Coordinates of C-alpha atoms and ligand atoms in Angstrom, one line a residue:
M446 CA -28.3 -28.9 -82.5
M447 CA -24.5 -29.1 -81.6
E448 CA -23.2 -27.7 -78.3
Y449 CA -20.9 -25.3 -80.0
P450 CA -19.0 -22.7 -77.8
L451 CA -19.5 -19.2 -78.6
T452 CA -16.1 -17.9 -78.1
L453 CA -13.9 -15.1 -79.5
K454 CA -11.7 -17.8 -81.2
N455 CA -14.4 -18.2 -83.9
L456 CA -14.4 -14.4 -84.6
L457 CA -10.5 -14.5 -85.0
M458 CA -10.5 -17.7 -87.1
R459 CA -13.2 -16.5 -89.5
N460 CA -11.2 -13.3 -90.0
R461 CA -8.1 -15.4 -90.8
Q462 CA -9.8 -17.6 -93.2
L463 CA -11.8 -14.8 -95.2
F464 CA -10.2 -11.6 -94.8
G465 CA -6.4 -11.8 -95.0
K466 CA -6.4 -9.1 -97.7
K467 CA -8.3 -6.5 -95.8
E468 CA -6.7 -3.7 -94.0
V469 CA -6.2 -2.1 -90.6
V470 CA -5.0 1.5 -90.5
S471 CA -3.8 3.0 -87.3
R472 CA -2.9 6.6 -86.5
N473 CA 0.1 6.0 -84.3
L474 CA 2.3 8.5 -82.6
T475 CA 4.8 8.2 -85.3
G476 CA 2.1 8.5 -88.2
D477 CA -0.3 6.4 -90.0
F478 CA 0.5 2.7 -90.0
R479 CA -1.3 0.2 -92.3
Y480 CA -1.3 -3.7 -92.5
T481 CA -3.5 -6.5 -93.5
Y482 CA -5.5 -8.9 -91.4
R483 CA -3.1 -11.5 -92.6
D484 CA -0.3 -9.5 -90.8
F485 CA -2.6 -8.9 -87.9
Y486 CA -3.3 -12.5 -87.2
Q487 CA 0.5 -13.4 -87.4
R488 CA 1.1 -10.7 -84.6
V489 CA -1.7 -11.9 -82.6
C490 CA -0.1 -15.5 -82.5
K491 CA 3.2 -13.8 -81.7
L492 CA 1.6 -11.8 -78.9
A493 CA -0.1 -15.0 -77.6
N494 CA 3.4 -16.6 -77.4
V495 CA 4.8 -13.6 -75.4
L496 CA 1.9 -13.7 -72.9
T497 CA 2.5 -17.5 -72.5
S498 CA 6.3 -17.0 -72.0
L499 CA 5.3 -14.5 -69.2
D500 CA 3.4 -17.4 -67.5
I501 CA 0.0 -15.9 -68.2
K502 CA -2.6 -18.6 -67.4
K503 CA -6.3 -19.1 -67.9
G504 CA -8.2 -16.5 -66.0
D505 CA -5.2 -14.1 -65.4
K506 CA -5.9 -10.4 -66.0
V507 CA -3.9 -8.7 -68.6
A508 CA -4.6 -4.9 -68.4
T509 CA -4.2 -2.3 -71.2
L510 CA -3.7 1.4 -70.7
A511 CA -3.7 2.6 -74.3
W512 CA -5.3 4.5 -77.2
N513 CA -7.2 3.1 -80.2
T514 CA -4.4 1.6 -82.2
H515 CA -3.6 -1.6 -84.2
R516 CA -1.5 -2.8 -81.1
H517 CA -4.6 -2.5 -78.9
L518 CA -6.5 -4.5 -81.4
E519 CA -3.9 -7.3 -81.3
L520 CA -4.4 -7.4 -77.5
Y521 CA -8.2 -7.5 -77.9
F522 CA -7.7 -11.0 -79.5
A523 CA -4.5 -12.4 -78.1
V524 CA -5.4 -11.9 -74.6
P525 CA -8.9 -13.6 -74.5
C526 CA -8.1 -16.3 -77.1
C527 CA -5.3 -17.6 -75.1
G528 CA -7.7 -17.8 -72.1
A529 CA -6.6 -14.7 -70.2
V530 CA -8.9 -11.8 -69.5
L531 CA -8.4 -8.4 -71.1
H532 CA -8.9 -5.5 -68.6
T533 CA -9.0 -2.2 -70.3
L534 CA -7.9 0.7 -68.0
N535 CA -9.7 4.1 -68.5
L536 CA -6.8 6.5 -68.7
R537 CA -9.2 9.3 -67.6
L538 CA -9.7 7.9 -64.1
S539 CA -8.2 9.7 -61.0
R540 CA -4.9 8.1 -60.0
E541 CA -6.6 6.9 -56.8
H542 CA -9.3 5.0 -58.8
L543 CA -6.9 3.7 -61.4
A544 CA -4.7 2.2 -58.8
Y545 CA -7.9 0.7 -56.9
I546 CA -9.0 -1.1 -60.1
I547 CA -5.8 -2.5 -60.9
N548 CA -5.6 -4.0 -57.4
H549 CA -9.1 -4.9 -57.3
A550 CA -9.0 -6.8 -60.7
E551 CA -5.5 -8.2 -59.6
D552 CA -4.1 -7.4 -62.8
K553 CA -0.8 -9.5 -63.6
V554 CA 0.5 -7.7 -66.5
I555 CA -0.1 -4.0 -67.7
V556 CA 0.6 -3.1 -71.3
V557 CA 0.8 0.6 -71.7
D558 CA 1.3 3.1 -74.6
E559 CA 4.5 4.9 -74.7
D560 CA 3.1 8.2 -73.8
L561 CA 1.1 6.9 -70.9
V562 CA 4.0 5.5 -69.2
P563 CA 4.5 8.4 -66.8
L564 CA 0.7 8.1 -65.6
L565 CA 1.5 4.5 -64.7
E566 CA 4.6 5.5 -62.9
S567 CA 2.9 7.8 -60.8
I568 CA 0.9 5.0 -59.3
R569 CA 3.6 2.3 -59.3
D570 CA 4.0 2.3 -55.6
Q571 CA 0.3 1.7 -55.0
I572 CA -0.2 -1.3 -57.2
S573 CA 0.7 -4.6 -55.8
T574 CA -0.3 -7.5 -58.0
V575 CA 1.4 -6.6 -61.3
K576 CA 4.4 -8.8 -62.4
H577 CA 5.3 -7.4 -65.7
F578 CA 5.0 -4.2 -67.6
I579 CA 4.9 -4.1 -71.5
V580 CA 5.5 -0.8 -73.3
L581 CA 3.7 -0.3 -76.7
D582 CA 6.9 1.3 -78.1
D583 CA 5.7 3.0 -81.3
T584 CA 8.8 5.3 -81.8
G585 CA 11.3 2.4 -81.8
N586 CA 13.0 3.8 -78.6
M587 CA 11.8 2.4 -75.2
P588 CA 11.2 5.3 -72.9
Y589 CA 13.5 5.6 -69.7
T590 CA 11.2 4.1 -66.9
G591 CA 11.3 3.1 -63.4
L592 CA 8.7 0.4 -64.1
E593 CA 10.0 -3.0 -63.5
P594 CA 10.3 -5.5 -65.0
V595 CA 9.5 -3.8 -68.2
Y596 CA 9.7 -5.1 -71.9
S597 CA 9.3 -3.7 -75.3
Y598 CA 6.2 -4.9 -77.1
E599 CA 7.9 -4.7 -80.5
Q600 CA 11.2 -6.4 -79.4
S601 CA 9.2 -9.1 -77.7
L602 CA 6.9 -9.8 -80.8
A603 CA 10.0 -9.7 -83.0
K604 CA 11.5 -12.7 -81.1
A605 CA 8.2 -14.7 -80.7
P606 CA 7.1 -17.6 -82.9
D607 CA 4.3 -16.7 -85.3
H608 CA 2.4 -19.7 -84.8
Y609 CA 0.2 -20.5 -81.9
D610 CA -2.5 -23.1 -81.2
F611 CA -5.4 -21.2 -79.5
P612 CA -7.1 -23.3 -77.0
D613 CA -10.8 -24.4 -77.0
I614 CA -12.3 -22.3 -74.2
D615 CA -15.6 -22.7 -72.3
E616 CA -18.0 -20.1 -73.6
W617 CA -18.8 -19.0 -70.1
S618 CA -15.2 -18.1 -69.2
P619 CA -14.3 -14.5 -68.6
A620 CA -12.9 -12.7 -71.7
A621 CA -12.8 -9.1 -70.9
M622 CA -13.5 -6.6 -68.1
C623 CA -14.2 -2.9 -67.7
Y624 CA -15.0 -0.8 -64.5
T625 CA -17.6 1.8 -64.4
S626 CA -18.0 4.7 -62.1
A627 CA -20.1 4.3 -58.9
T628 CA -22.5 7.0 -57.5
T629 CA -19.9 7.3 -54.9
G630 CA -16.7 5.6 -53.9
N631 CA -14.7 3.1 -56.0
P632 CA -15.5 2.1 -59.5
K633 CA -17.5 -1.3 -60.1
G634 CA -16.1 -4.1 -62.3
V635 CA -18.1 -5.9 -65.0
V636 CA -16.8 -9.1 -66.4
Y637 CA -17.7 -10.1 -70.0
T638 CA -17.9 -13.8 -71.0
H639 CA -16.8 -15.1 -74.4
R640 CA -20.4 -16.0 -74.9
G641 CA -21.7 -12.5 -74.1
L642 CA -19.2 -10.8 -76.4
F643 CA -19.8 -13.2 -79.2
L644 CA -23.6 -12.7 -79.0
H645 CA -23.3 -9.0 -78.6
A646 CA -21.0 -8.8 -81.7
M647 CA -23.7 -10.7 -83.6
A648 CA -26.2 -8.1 -82.5
L649 CA -24.0 -5.3 -83.8
T650 CA -24.2 -6.9 -87.3
N651 CA -27.9 -7.0 -87.2
A652 CA -29.3 -4.9 -90.1
D653 CA -31.9 -3.4 -87.6
S654 CA -29.1 -2.4 -85.2
M655 CA -25.8 -1.0 -86.3
G656 CA -25.6 -3.5 -89.3
L657 CA -21.8 -3.7 -89.3
S658 CA -20.7 -5.5 -92.3
E659 CA -17.7 -6.6 -94.5
K660 CA -18.4 -3.4 -96.6
D661 CA -17.9 -1.0 -93.7
I662 CA -14.9 1.0 -93.1
L663 CA -15.3 1.4 -89.4
M664 CA -13.5 4.0 -87.2
P665 CA -14.1 3.5 -83.6
V666 CA -13.7 7.0 -82.0
V667 CA -15.2 5.8 -78.7
P668 CA -12.1 4.7 -76.5
M669 CA -11.3 0.9 -76.4
F670 CA -11.4 1.4 -72.6
H671 CA -15.0 2.4 -72.8
V672 CA -17.0 -0.8 -72.9
N673 CA -14.6 -2.2 -75.4
A674 CA -15.3 0.5 -77.8
W675 CA -18.8 -0.7 -77.7
G676 CA -17.7 -4.1 -78.8
T677 CA -17.1 -2.8 -82.4
P678 CA -13.6 -4.1 -83.0
F679 CA -14.9 -7.6 -82.1
A680 CA -17.8 -7.4 -84.6
A681 CA -15.5 -5.7 -87.3
V682 CA -12.9 -8.3 -87.2
W683 CA -15.6 -11.1 -87.3
V684 CA -17.2 -9.6 -90.5
G685 CA -14.1 -8.3 -91.9
S686 CA -14.8 -4.6 -91.9
T687 CA -11.8 -2.4 -92.8
L688 CA -10.7 -0.9 -89.3
I689 CA -9.5 2.6 -88.9
M690 CA -8.0 3.2 -85.5
P691 CA -7.7 7.0 -84.8
G692 CA -5.1 6.9 -82.0
K693 CA -5.0 9.7 -79.7
K694 CA -5.8 12.7 -81.7
L695 CA -9.5 13.0 -81.6
D696 CA -9.8 16.8 -82.4
P697 CA -12.4 17.4 -85.1
P698 CA -10.1 18.4 -87.9
S699 CA -7.8 15.3 -87.3
L700 CA -11.1 13.1 -87.4
C701 CA -12.5 14.7 -90.4
Q702 CA -9.2 14.4 -92.2
L703 CA -9.1 10.7 -91.5
I704 CA -12.7 10.0 -92.5
E705 CA -11.8 11.8 -95.8
Q706 CA -8.7 10.0 -96.3
E707 CA -9.9 6.4 -95.5
K708 CA -13.5 6.8 -96.8
V709 CA -14.9 5.9 -93.4
T710 CA -18.5 4.6 -93.4
A711 CA -19.4 4.2 -89.8
S712 CA -18.0 5.7 -86.7
P713 CA -19.1 5.3 -83.2
G714 CA -18.5 8.0 -80.5
V715 CA -20.0 10.2 -77.9
P716 CA -22.1 13.2 -78.9
T717 CA -19.4 15.8 -77.7
I718 CA -17.1 14.5 -80.6
W719 CA -19.8 14.9 -83.2
M720 CA -20.8 18.2 -81.8
G721 CA -17.1 19.3 -82.5
I722 CA -17.4 18.0 -86.0
A723 CA -20.7 19.7 -86.6
Q724 CA -19.2 23.2 -85.4
L725 CA -16.1 22.7 -87.6
L726 CA -18.2 22.3 -90.6
E727 CA -20.4 25.2 -89.7
S728 CA -17.2 27.4 -89.4
G729 CA -16.8 26.7 -93.2
A730 CA -14.1 23.9 -93.0
Q731 CA -14.3 21.8 -96.2
Y732 CA -14.1 18.0 -95.9
Q733 CA -15.3 15.3 -98.3
L734 CA -17.4 13.2 -95.9
S735 CA -19.9 11.6 -98.3
S736 CA -18.6 8.1 -97.5
L737 CA -20.3 8.2 -94.0
R738 CA -23.5 6.1 -93.7
A739 CA -23.7 6.6 -90.1
L740 CA -22.1 8.4 -87.1
V741 CA -23.3 6.1 -84.2
S742 CA -23.7 8.5 -81.2
G743 CA -24.1 6.9 -77.8
G744 CA -23.1 7.2 -74.2
A745 CA -25.2 10.4 -73.6
P746 CA -28.3 11.8 -75.1
L747 CA -28.1 12.9 -78.7
P748 CA -29.7 16.4 -78.9
E749 CA -32.3 16.9 -81.7
A750 CA -30.3 20.2 -82.6
L751 CA -27.1 18.1 -83.3
I752 CA -29.1 15.6 -85.7
R753 CA -30.4 18.8 -87.4
K754 CA -26.8 20.4 -87.6
L755 CA -25.2 17.3 -89.1
D756 CA -28.1 16.7 -91.6
K757 CA -27.4 20.2 -93.1
F758 CA -24.2 18.4 -94.2
N759 CA -25.7 15.2 -95.3
I760 CA -24.3 13.3 -92.3
P761 CA -26.6 10.6 -91.0
V762 CA -26.5 9.9 -87.1
M763 CA -27.7 6.8 -85.6
H764 CA -28.6 7.1 -81.9
A765 CA -27.7 4.2 -79.6
Y766 CA -27.9 3.6 -75.9
G767 CA -26.3 1.2 -73.5
M768 CA -24.1 0.8 -70.3
T769 CA -21.0 -0.9 -69.4
E770 CA -23.2 -3.5 -67.7
T771 CA -24.8 -4.2 -70.9
T772 CA -21.9 -4.8 -73.2
P773 CA -23.3 -2.1 -74.1
L774 CA -25.7 -2.3 -77.0
V775 CA -29.4 -2.1 -75.9
L776 CA -31.4 0.4 -77.9
V777 CA -30.9 1.9 -81.5
S778 CA -32.9 4.4 -83.0
N779 CA -33.9 3.5 -86.6
P780 CA -37.2 4.4 -88.2
K781 CA -39.5 1.4 -89.1
S782 CA -40.1 1.0 -92.7
Y783 CA -43.7 2.4 -92.7
M784 CA -42.2 5.6 -91.1
N785 CA -40.9 6.9 -94.4
S786 CA -43.7 9.3 -94.6
L787 CA -42.7 11.2 -91.4
S788 CA -41.9 14.7 -91.9
V789 CA -38.3 15.9 -91.5
E790 CA -39.0 17.2 -88.1
E791 CA -40.8 14.1 -86.9
K792 CA -37.6 12.1 -88.1
Y793 CA -35.4 14.5 -86.1
R794 CA -37.6 13.9 -82.9
L795 CA -37.6 10.1 -83.4
G796 CA -33.9 10.3 -83.9
S797 CA -33.3 12.0 -80.4
R798 CA -35.2 9.1 -78.8
Q799 CA -32.7 6.3 -77.8
G800 CA -34.8 3.9 -79.8
L801 CA -35.9 0.3 -80.1
L802 CA -34.7 -2.7 -78.1
V803 CA -32.1 -4.7 -80.1
P804 CA -33.2 -8.4 -80.9
G805 CA -32.0 -10.9 -78.1
L806 CA -32.8 -8.6 -75.1
E807 CA -35.9 -8.1 -73.0
M808 CA -37.0 -4.9 -71.2
K809 CA -39.6 -3.7 -68.8
V810 CA -40.3 -0.3 -67.4
I811 CA -41.1 -0.1 -63.7
G812 CA -43.0 2.9 -62.4
E813 CA -42.9 4.4 -58.8
N814 CA -45.7 2.1 -57.7
G815 CA -43.6 -1.0 -58.6
Q816 CA -45.8 -1.8 -61.6
E817 CA -45.0 -1.8 -65.4
I818 CA -45.9 1.4 -66.9
P819 CA -47.8 1.5 -70.3
W820 CA -46.3 2.6 -73.4
D821 CA -48.0 5.9 -74.0
G822 CA -45.0 8.1 -74.4
K823 CA -46.0 10.1 -71.2
Q824 CA -45.7 7.9 -68.1
I825 CA -42.3 7.4 -66.7
G826 CA -40.4 4.6 -65.0
E827 CA -37.2 3.0 -64.5
L828 CA -35.7 0.7 -67.3
W829 CA -35.0 -2.8 -66.4
L830 CA -33.2 -5.3 -68.7
R831 CA -32.3 -9.0 -69.1
G832 CA -30.7 -10.9 -71.8
P833 CA -27.5 -12.9 -72.7
W834 CA -25.2 -9.8 -72.9
I835 CA -26.4 -8.1 -69.6
A836 CA -24.1 -8.5 -66.6
K837 CA -25.6 -10.5 -63.6
E838 CA -23.4 -8.8 -60.8
Y839 CA -20.4 -6.6 -60.2
Y840 CA -17.1 -8.3 -59.8
K841 CA -16.4 -9.1 -56.2
E842 CA -19.2 -6.6 -54.9
P843 CA -22.0 -8.8 -53.6
E844 CA -23.5 -5.8 -51.7
T845 CA -23.7 -3.4 -54.5
S846 CA -24.9 -6.0 -56.8
R847 CA -27.8 -6.7 -54.8
E848 CA -29.3 -3.2 -55.3
T849 CA -28.7 -3.4 -59.1
F850 CA -29.4 -6.9 -60.0
V851 CA -32.9 -7.9 -58.9
D852 CA -34.9 -11.0 -59.7
G853 CA -32.8 -11.9 -62.7
W854 CA -33.1 -8.3 -64.1
M855 CA -30.7 -5.4 -64.2
R856 CA -31.9 -2.1 -63.0
T857 CA -30.5 0.7 -65.2
G858 CA -31.1 3.6 -63.0
D859 CA -32.2 5.4 -66.2
I860 CA -35.8 6.9 -66.1
V861 CA -37.6 6.6 -69.4
N862 CA -40.8 6.7 -71.3
V863 CA -41.7 4.4 -74.2
D864 CA -44.1 5.6 -77.1
E865 CA -46.7 3.3 -78.6
E866 CA -44.2 2.2 -81.2
G867 CA -41.7 1.0 -78.6
Y868 CA -39.2 3.8 -78.9
V869 CA -37.7 4.6 -75.6
L870 CA -36.8 8.1 -74.3
I871 CA -34.4 8.6 -71.6
V872 CA -35.9 11.5 -69.5
D873 CA -33.8 11.5 -66.3
R874 CA -31.3 9.6 -64.5
A875 CA -31.9 8.1 -60.9
K876 CA -28.3 7.6 -60.4
D877 CA -26.4 10.6 -58.9
L878 CA -23.8 11.0 -61.6
I879 CA -22.9 13.6 -64.2
K880 CA -21.7 12.7 -67.5
S881 CA -19.3 15.2 -69.0
G882 CA -17.9 14.5 -72.5
G883 CA -18.9 10.8 -72.1
E884 CA -17.0 10.5 -68.8
W885 CA -18.6 10.4 -65.4
I886 CA -18.2 12.7 -62.5
S887 CA -19.7 11.6 -59.1
S888 CA -21.8 14.4 -57.8
V889 CA -21.7 12.7 -54.4
D890 CA -18.0 12.7 -54.2
L891 CA -17.8 16.2 -55.3
E892 CA -20.3 17.1 -52.5
N893 CA -18.4 15.3 -49.9
T894 CA -15.2 17.1 -50.9
I895 CA -17.0 20.6 -50.9
M896 CA -18.3 19.6 -47.4
G897 CA -14.7 19.3 -46.2
H898 CA -14.4 23.0 -46.5
D899 CA -14.7 24.5 -43.1
A900 CA -17.1 27.4 -44.1
V901 CA -19.6 25.1 -45.8
V902 CA -22.9 23.7 -44.0
E903 CA -24.2 21.7 -46.9
T904 CA -23.9 21.3 -50.7
A905 CA -25.6 19.7 -53.5
V906 CA -24.2 19.1 -57.1
I907 CA -26.3 18.7 -60.0
A908 CA -25.6 18.4 -63.8
I909 CA -26.4 21.4 -65.9
P910 CA -26.6 21.2 -69.8
H911 CA -23.5 22.3 -71.6
E912 CA -23.2 22.7 -75.3
K913 CA -19.8 21.0 -75.8
W914 CA -19.6 18.6 -72.9
Q915 CA -23.3 17.8 -72.6
E916 CA -23.2 18.0 -68.9
R917 CA -21.2 20.1 -66.4
P918 CA -21.4 20.1 -62.7
L919 CA -23.0 23.1 -60.8
A920 CA -22.7 23.2 -56.9
C921 CA -25.1 24.9 -54.7
V922 CA -23.5 25.7 -51.5
V923 CA -24.8 26.9 -48.1
L924 CA -22.2 28.7 -46.1
K925 CA -22.2 29.0 -42.2
E926 CA -23.8 32.3 -41.4
S927 CA -20.4 33.7 -39.9
E928 CA -18.6 33.0 -43.1
I929 CA -21.2 34.6 -45.6
E930 CA -19.3 37.6 -46.4
K931 CA -15.8 36.1 -45.9
V932 CA -15.7 33.2 -48.3
S933 CA -16.0 33.7 -52.1
K934 CA -16.8 31.3 -54.8
Q935 CA -13.0 31.5 -55.9
D936 CA -12.3 30.2 -52.3
I937 CA -14.3 27.1 -52.9
L938 CA -13.0 26.5 -56.3
D939 CA -9.2 26.8 -55.0
F940 CA -10.1 24.4 -52.3
L941 CA -11.4 21.9 -54.9
R942 CA -8.5 22.3 -57.2
E943 CA -6.2 20.8 -54.9
R944 CA -8.4 17.8 -54.4
V945 CA -10.1 16.7 -57.5
A946 CA -9.3 16.1 -61.1
K947 CA -9.4 19.4 -63.0
W948 CA -12.2 18.4 -65.2
W949 CA -14.3 17.7 -62.2
I950 CA -14.3 21.3 -61.0
P951 CA -17.8 22.8 -61.1
D952 CA -18.5 25.3 -63.8
E953 CA -20.6 27.2 -61.4
I954 CA -20.9 27.7 -57.7
I955 CA -24.2 29.2 -56.4
F956 CA -24.4 30.3 -52.8
V957 CA -28.1 29.6 -51.6
N958 CA -29.7 29.8 -48.2
Q959 CA -31.0 26.3 -48.1
I960 CA -30.9 23.3 -50.2
P961 CA -34.5 22.1 -51.3
K962 CA -35.3 18.7 -49.6
T963 CA -37.8 15.9 -50.2
S964 CA -40.3 14.8 -47.7
T965 CA -37.9 12.4 -46.2
G966 CA -35.2 15.2 -45.9
K967 CA -33.1 14.1 -48.7
F968 CA -31.7 16.8 -51.1
S969 CA -34.2 17.0 -53.9
K970 CA -32.0 17.2 -57.1
R971 CA -35.0 17.2 -59.2
I972 CA -36.3 20.3 -57.5
I973 CA -32.9 22.0 -57.9
R974 CA -32.7 21.1 -61.5
E975 CA -36.2 22.4 -62.1
M976 CA -35.3 25.7 -60.2
Y977 CA -32.0 25.9 -62.4
R978 CA -34.3 25.5 -65.6
N979 CA -36.6 28.2 -64.4
R980 CA -33.9 30.5 -63.4
E981 CA -35.0 30.4 -59.6
L982 CA -31.7 29.6 -58.2
Q983 CA -30.9 32.7 -56.2
Q984 CA -27.6 33.8 -55.2
Q985 CA -27.6 34.4 -51.6
Ligands
LIG1766 P1 -21.4 3.9 -69.2 O1 -21.6 2.8 -68.4 O2 -20.4 4.8 -68.9 O3 -21.4 3.5 -70.7 O4 -22.7 4.8 -68.9 C1 -24.0 4.3 -69.2 C2 -25.0 5.4 -68.9 O5 -24.9 6.4 -69.8 C3 -26.5 5.0 -69.1 O6 -27.0 4.2 -68.1 C4 -27.1 6.3 -69.4 O7 -27.4 7.0 -68.2 C5 -26.1 7.0 -70.2 N1 -26.4 6.8 -71.6 C6 -25.8 6.0 -72.4 N2 -26.2 6.1 -73.7 C7 -27.2 7.3 -73.6 C8 -28.0 7.7 -74.5 N3 -28.0 7.4 -75.9 N4 -28.8 8.8 -74.1 C9 -28.8 9.1 -72.9 N5 -28.1 8.5 -71.9 C10 -27.2 7.6 -72.3

């Protein structure tokens, strides 16, 4: 066979040759915008010329701080196809973490949406490697900004030539990178190679996974800064799906209206989004959503109750599982052909399992004794993975990498059981993090902050279930004896309000006499969670 490089250039060129007539629709700040892939390609070439004129070279990092729009899609291809690395910045990170990852990745250019300019300005003094800022000016007016040097995206493209010779790139070259939250401290970077993204995109088109195809009208609701919108824009451009970019308005009525207007067939997003849509429909709102073949739900567990609710409105949900480190697709829950005779209830139950391993990857589940567990749907262990789109290390983090990447495998930190058919169910999380609305909160960082309060002896933060956000933090706090009558929950909350992002503030503070410990003296979050479930967490 030929030694053929698996790079994103192939995806872009196939789209150019075959799908010039198909459309991309983008809900921008100024309204809905629509163009063809033919126009898209021309602008990708122009953008590549702009980047070259800014002296962007192979391996340089070009960061984006942006919503899901057609301009962000142009960056998805222009940046890696000219040899640079697309670093998508998570706009929900704290300012401190945002500045950290920009410096750590050594971003050379930041391309920012007009309305996010103030966020970037607020950390300008802390970032040291950025040479240029480009504003995605949608309104036609460049905002007044202290960022320097700064260029208008639209004006730069208007002046640039519309031809570009995309170079041949080694398939192992970095194409993109994302950072993911650590249990504590700074986020960790994951670098995606061209080869990894190519093979992952191919997996998304597999009929037994998401089955993305030319016939799809795909609306990625999952942000483009969250594991490259799960790789779906790459696959969609490759196979020529119509792409609907929903922009910044992700409230249920806006999304339903867009699904109805564009006849969306598939849409990936976190369960919190789909919960919002289910509630809107339950409230009696009327939308024509019959075009949907799948809402793809990932990033957090898909509750059986949600599958049931959406089924009442004939909306099918496909449950998927993955991580930043896994590009992300790993598991998809599709029933096997001989499972047609399952009862509706059994199908709901199956759908709430994270599903079957997608072709191309390998998994094993390691129990507490270090041995692989049997697939009996009962015994539990940690899910380990390997394969061509699984990371092998964290970017510039040899120490942390050694804990996660072991003997050619990646430890996911997710505790699972596997049934006889191979369907994986996540039952717990070994990593000490809380996932609220698809975004991470570090329980350890919250604990450290609460411990900074003079009246606090010790504290443990756990995730508790929440109908809308799936998980929210609850803090168990032990006060110094002398402070017991003097310090209120409100005092702790006020203390936190000045120190952590608003959405990190715990929903509940419970004062307790002591925190349950394991035999080795560590906080036993498992016991605390169990006590919470059994309503045994007593207020002191
Ligand atoms: P991230 O790197 O932010 O995408 O987060 C990955 C983590 O989210 C996984 O290790 C799981 O803990 C969790 N996760 C992702 N998808 C699912 C799912 N379908 N069900 C349960 N947890 C999930």
